mmCIF file of C-alpha atoms in Angstrom:
data_model
loop_
_atom_site.group_PDB
_atom_site.id
_atom_site.type_symbol
_atom_site.label_atom_id
_atom_site.label_comp_id
_atom_site.label_asym_id
_atom_site.label_seq_id
_atom_site.Cartn_x
_atom_site.Cartn_y
_atom_site.Cartn_z
ATOM 1 C CA MET A 1 -0.086 -0.035 -0.141
ATOM 2 C CA LYS A 2 2.841 1.946 -0.108
ATOM 3 C CA ARG A 3 2.863 5.750 -2.169
ATOM 4 C CA LYS A 4 -1.269 5.359 -1.927
ATOM 5 C CA GLU A 5 -3.378 8.078 -0.125
ATOM 6 C CA ILE A 6 -5.910 6.038 2.098
ATOM 7 C CA GLN A 7 -7.359 7.156 5.107
ATOM 8 C CA LEU A 8 -7.659 4.749 7.796
ATOM 9 C CA GLU A 9 -10.690 4.576 10.104
ATOM 10 C CA ARG A 10 -8.897 2.458 12.530
ATOM 11 C CA ILE A 11 -5.907 -0.459 12.716
ATOM 12 C CA LEU A 12 -6.659 -3.637 13.605
ATOM 13 C CA THR A 13 -5.065 -4.521 17.185
ATOM 14 C CA ILE A 14 -4.052 -7.815 15.649
ATOM 15 C CA PHE A 15 -1.539 -6.614 13.276
ATOM 16 C CA THR A 16 2.431 -7.958 14.540
ATOM 17 C CA THR A 17 4.322 -5.679 12.149
ATOM 18 C CA ILE A 18 3.447 -2.443 11.147
ATOM 19 C CA ASP A 19 5.795 -0.629 8.185
ATOM 20 C CA LEU A 20 4.617 2.824 7.479
ATOM 21 C CA SER A 21 8.279 4.141 6.489
ATOM 22 C CA LEU A 22 9.304 6.279 3.668
ATOM 23 C CA ASN A 23 6.322 8.324 3.484
ATOM 24 C CA SER A 24 5.563 12.020 4.137
ATOM 25 C CA PHE A 25 3.612 11.553 7.147
ATOM 26 C CA GLN A 26 4.232 14.981 9.747
ATOM 27 C CA GLY A 27 3.341 15.454 13.498
ATOM 28 C CA ASN A 28 3.487 13.500 16.550
ATOM 29 C CA ILE A 29 3.656 10.101 16.676
ATOM 30 C CA PRO A 30 -0.131 8.854 17.772
ATOM 31 C CA SER A 31 0.259 7.605 21.159
ATOM 32 C CA VAL A 32 -2.789 5.272 20.356
ATOM 33 C CA ILE A 33 0.241 3.098 18.927
ATOM 34 C CA GLY A 34 1.105 1.983 22.227
ATOM 35 C CA ASN A 35 -2.857 -0.027 22.208
ATOM 36 C CA LEU A 36 -1.400 -2.171 19.301
ATOM 37 C CA HIS A 37 -0.298 -5.211 22.307
ATOM 38 C CA SER A 38 0.475 -7.598 19.605
ATOM 39 C CA LEU A 39 2.868 -5.296 18.134
ATOM 40 C CA VAL A 40 6.137 -7.285 17.257
ATOM 41 C CA GLY A 41 7.601 -4.629 14.826
ATOM 42 C CA LEU A 42 7.319 -0.914 14.094
ATOM 43 C CA ASN A 43 8.800 0.863 11.305
ATOM 44 C CA LEU A 44 7.889 4.845 11.121
ATOM 45 C CA SER A 45 11.539 5.559 9.528
ATOM 46 C CA HIS A 46 12.168 8.298 7.106
ATOM 47 C CA ASN A 47 9.188 10.616 7.287
ATOM 48 C CA HIS A 48 8.794 13.649 9.145
ATOM 49 C CA LEU A 49 7.512 12.712 12.314
ATOM 50 C CA VAL A 50 8.255 15.446 15.157
ATOM 51 C CA GLY A 51 7.609 15.665 18.836
ATOM 52 C CA SER A 52 8.615 12.932 21.587
ATOM 53 C CA ILE A 53 8.685 9.049 21.237
ATOM 54 C CA PRO A 54 4.811 7.883 23.382
ATOM 55 C CA SER A 55 5.545 6.732 26.729
ATOM 56 C CA THR A 56 2.822 4.466 25.831
ATOM 57 C CA PHE A 57 5.162 2.131 23.819
ATOM 58 C CA GLY A 58 6.149 0.780 26.992
ATOM 59 C CA ASN A 59 2.936 -1.281 26.772
ATOM 60 C CA LEU A 60 4.085 -2.924 23.741
ATOM 61 C CA THR A 61 5.740 -6.037 25.683
ATOM 62 C CA ASN A 62 5.950 -8.009 22.437
ATOM 63 C CA LEU A 63 7.883 -5.123 20.592
ATOM 64 C CA GLU A 64 10.906 -6.711 18.918
ATOM 65 C CA TRP A 65 12.557 -3.673 17.164
ATOM 66 C CA LEU A 66 11.267 -0.452 16.826
ATOM 67 C CA HIS A 67 12.716 1.888 13.864
ATOM 68 C CA LEU A 68 12.056 5.488 13.934
ATOM 69 C CA SER A 69 14.962 7.227 12.421
ATOM 70 C CA LEU A 70 15.604 9.668 10.273
ATOM 71 C CA ASN A 71 12.520 11.658 11.301
ATOM 72 C CA LYS A 72 13.014 15.021 13.219
ATOM 73 C CA LEU A 73 11.447 13.884 16.699
ATOM 74 C CA ASN A 74 12.796 16.398 19.343
ATOM 75 C CA GLY A 75 11.494 14.542 22.808
ATOM 76 C CA ARG A 76 13.595 15.982 25.738
ATOM 77 C CA ARG A 77 14.606 12.073 26.397
ATOM 78 C CA VAL A 78 14.229 8.733 25.637
ATOM 79 C CA PRO A 79 11.505 7.007 27.312
ATOM 80 C CA ILE A 80 12.271 4.860 30.136
ATOM 81 C CA GLU A 81 9.571 2.622 29.502
ATOM 82 C CA LEU A 82 11.186 1.377 26.370
ATOM 83 C CA GLY A 83 13.882 -0.123 29.039
ATOM 84 C CA ASP A 84 10.529 -2.245 30.124
ATOM 85 C CA LEU A 85 10.371 -3.951 26.295
ATOM 86 C CA SER A 86 12.149 -7.185 27.121
ATOM 87 C CA PHE A 87 11.921 -8.699 23.764
ATOM 88 C CA LEU A 88 12.946 -5.777 22.178
ATOM 89 C CA GLY A 89 16.375 -6.624 20.231
ATOM 90 C CA TYR A 90 16.537 -3.894 17.573
ATOM 91 C CA LEU A 91 16.157 0.249 18.226
ATOM 92 C CA TYR A 92 16.780 2.562 15.996
ATOM 93 C CA LEU A 93 16.740 6.419 17.146
ATOM 94 C CA SER A 94 19.335 7.318 14.859
ATOM 95 C CA GLU A 95 19.330 10.595 12.775
ATOM 96 C CA ASN A 96 16.568 12.404 14.788
ATOM 97 C CA GLN A 97 16.822 15.191 17.073
ATOM 98 C CA LEU A 98 16.589 14.145 20.459
ATOM 99 C CA THR A 99 18.060 15.736 23.643
ATOM 100 C CA GLY A 100 19.028 14.444 27.214
ATOM 101 C CA PRO A 101 20.358 11.339 28.995
ATOM 102 C CA ILE A 102 19.887 7.692 27.723
ATOM 103 C CA PRO A 103 17.784 5.870 30.396
ATOM 104 C CA GLN A 104 20.735 3.429 31.630
ATOM 105 C CA ASP A 105 18.670 0.551 33.110
ATOM 106 C CA LYS A 106 16.873 -3.013 31.715
ATOM 107 C CA GLN A 107 17.113 -3.252 28.289
ATOM 108 C CA LEU A 108 18.180 0.291 26.715
ATOM 109 C CA ASN A 109 21.829 0.267 28.357
ATOM 110 C CA THR A 110 22.214 -3.012 25.874
ATOM 111 C CA PHE A 111 22.126 -1.465 22.380
ATOM 112 C CA THR A 112 25.310 0.122 20.685
ATOM 113 C CA ARG A 113 25.751 4.009 20.050
ATOM 114 C CA ASP A 114 24.580 3.228 16.339
ATOM 115 C CA SER A 115 21.213 2.943 17.852
ATOM 116 C CA PHE A 116 21.150 6.647 18.572
ATOM 117 C CA ARG A 117 23.660 8.482 16.573
ATOM 118 C CA GLY A 118 23.065 11.456 14.470
ATOM 119 C CA ASN A 119 20.935 13.201 17.813
ATOM 120 C CA GLN A 120 23.466 16.124 18.849
ATOM 121 C CA GLY A 121 21.735 16.174 22.245
ATOM 122 C CA LEU A 122 21.743 12.491 23.420
ATOM 123 C CA CYS A 123 24.494 12.229 26.060
ATOM 124 C CA GLU A 124 25.660 8.951 28.355
ATOM 125 C CA THR A 125 26.294 5.287 27.525
ATOM 126 C CA PRO A 126 26.720 4.090 24.747
ATOM 127 C CA LEU A 127 27.512 7.812 23.413
ATOM 128 C CA ARG A 128 30.790 8.749 24.469
ATOM 129 C CA ASN A 129 29.658 12.093 25.663
ATOM 130 C CA THR A 130 28.484 13.147 28.747
ATOM 131 C CA CYS A 131 25.399 15.023 29.665
ATOM 132 C CA PRO A 132 25.898 19.125 30.616
ATOM 133 C CA GLY A 133 25.823 19.303 34.594
ATOM 134 C CA ASP A 134 26.923 15.611 34.943
ATOM 135 C CA ALA A 135 30.833 16.751 34.525
ATOM 136 C CA GLN A 136 32.685 16.380 38.029
ATOM 137 C CA PRO A 137 34.427 19.545 38.934
ATOM 138 C CA PRO A 138 38.195 19.650 39.113
ATOM 139 C CA PRO A 139 39.066 19.052 42.139
ATOM 140 C CA PRO A 140 40.400 22.117 44.535
ATOM 141 C CA PRO A 141 43.708 23.090 44.124
ATOM 142 C CA SER A 142 46.258 21.983 46.709
ATOM 143 C CA SER A 143 47.147 24.407 49.433
ATOM 144 C CA PHE A 144 50.836 23.307 49.193
ATOM 145 C CA PHE A 145 53.099 26.446 48.441
ATOM 146 C CA GLN A 146 50.073 28.331 47.145
ATOM 147 C CA LYS A 147 50.582 32.037 47.817
ATOM 148 C CA ASP A 148 49.935 33.699 44.494
ATOM 149 C CA SER A 149 47.656 32.209 41.489
ATOM 150 C CA THR A 150 50.069 32.352 38.691
ATOM 151 C CA ARG A 151 50.688 28.349 37.424
ATOM 152 C CA GLU A 152 53.736 27.858 35.448
ATOM 153 C CA HIS A 153 52.059 25.870 32.503
ATOM 154 C CA GLY A 154 48.932 25.144 34.235
ATOM 155 C CA ASN A 155 50.528 22.069 35.489
ATOM 156 C CA GLY A 156 49.515 22.597 39.254
ATOM 157 C CA PHE A 157 52.898 23.673 40.906
ATOM 158 C CA ASP A 158 53.923 27.236 41.220
ATOM 159 C CA ARG A 159 57.435 28.730 41.248
ATOM 160 C CA LYS A 160 58.140 29.165 43.959
ATOM 161 C CA ALA A 161 57.472 25.199 45.063
ATOM 162 C CA ILE A 162 59.949 24.264 41.630
ATOM 163 C CA GLY A 163 62.521 26.351 43.277
ATOM 164 C CA ILE A 164 62.292 24.753 46.570
ATOM 165 C CA GLY A 165 62.504 21.556 45.064
ATOM 166 C CA TYR A 166 65.792 22.287 43.361
ATOM 167 C CA ALA A 167 67.606 24.333 45.574
ATOM 168 C CA SER A 168 67.108 21.342 48.170
ATOM 169 C CA GLY A 169 68.029 18.790 45.554
ATOM 170 C CA ILE A 170 70.974 20.851 44.938
ATOM 171 C CA VAL A 171 72.067 20.957 48.834
ATOM 172 C CA ILE A 172 71.426 17.542 49.169
ATOM 173 C CA GLY A 173 73.347 16.553 46.403
ATOM 174 C CA ILE A 174 76.492 18.764 47.681
ATOM 175 C CA SER A 175 76.022 17.291 51.285
ATOM 176 C CA ILE A 176 76.475 13.802 49.803
ATOM 177 C CA THR A 177 79.610 14.603 47.919
ATOM 178 C CA TYR A 178 81.005 16.317 50.717
ATOM 179 C CA VAL A 179 80.658 13.350 52.961
ATOM 180 C CA THR A 180 81.848 10.894 50.411
ATOM 181 C CA CYS A 181 84.873 12.796 49.688
ATOM 182 C CA GLU A 182 85.538 13.370 53.400
ATOM 183 C CA ILE A 183 84.722 9.568 54.558
ATOM 184 C CA GLY A 184 86.110 7.742 51.987
ATOM 185 C CA ARG A 185 84.277 5.768 49.267
ATOM 186 C CA PRO A 186 81.960 3.707 50.525
ATOM 187 C CA LYS A 187 83.421 -0.227 50.482
ATOM 188 C CA GLN A 188 80.062 -1.440 48.853
ATOM 189 C CA LEU A 189 81.155 0.986 45.506
ATOM 190 C CA ALA A 190 84.941 0.196 45.962
#
């Protein structure tokens, strides 16, 4: 029925697979799709769908694959309810405009980054970027010899501490040389 303009009055709830990809559908994904409890596969990819993924998809307990790639979905998060779908083996949400953290529990943490790529606002595992606000602040600077705030090359040591280290090394080196010359060479080195 692709590329034919038809008006559906209702969808049979016994459908196990629905493929509405490569159409020009616009608007939000209807939440009533969550009532299709027999659904095993759903493909709505390559359309112009916007809005968020309905949380009612969590009712699709038999769903094994979900393909929503290449739309304009812009929800603030991937619904945590998708993690409740224990049979979900294939998930494709790539190339949308989804944002926020990917839920890290149950089923969703088993998918690779390919399932989520192309959503610049998504973050957390399996993607390599962290969510804003999740980054740990740098540790407070050490108080060791910290009178002035200028740092040499940003390495955490100020000039005074480095100078004291060099001076201490020189004094210790001269002392060892003097003691060795006065006492004589140690027997272990002879």
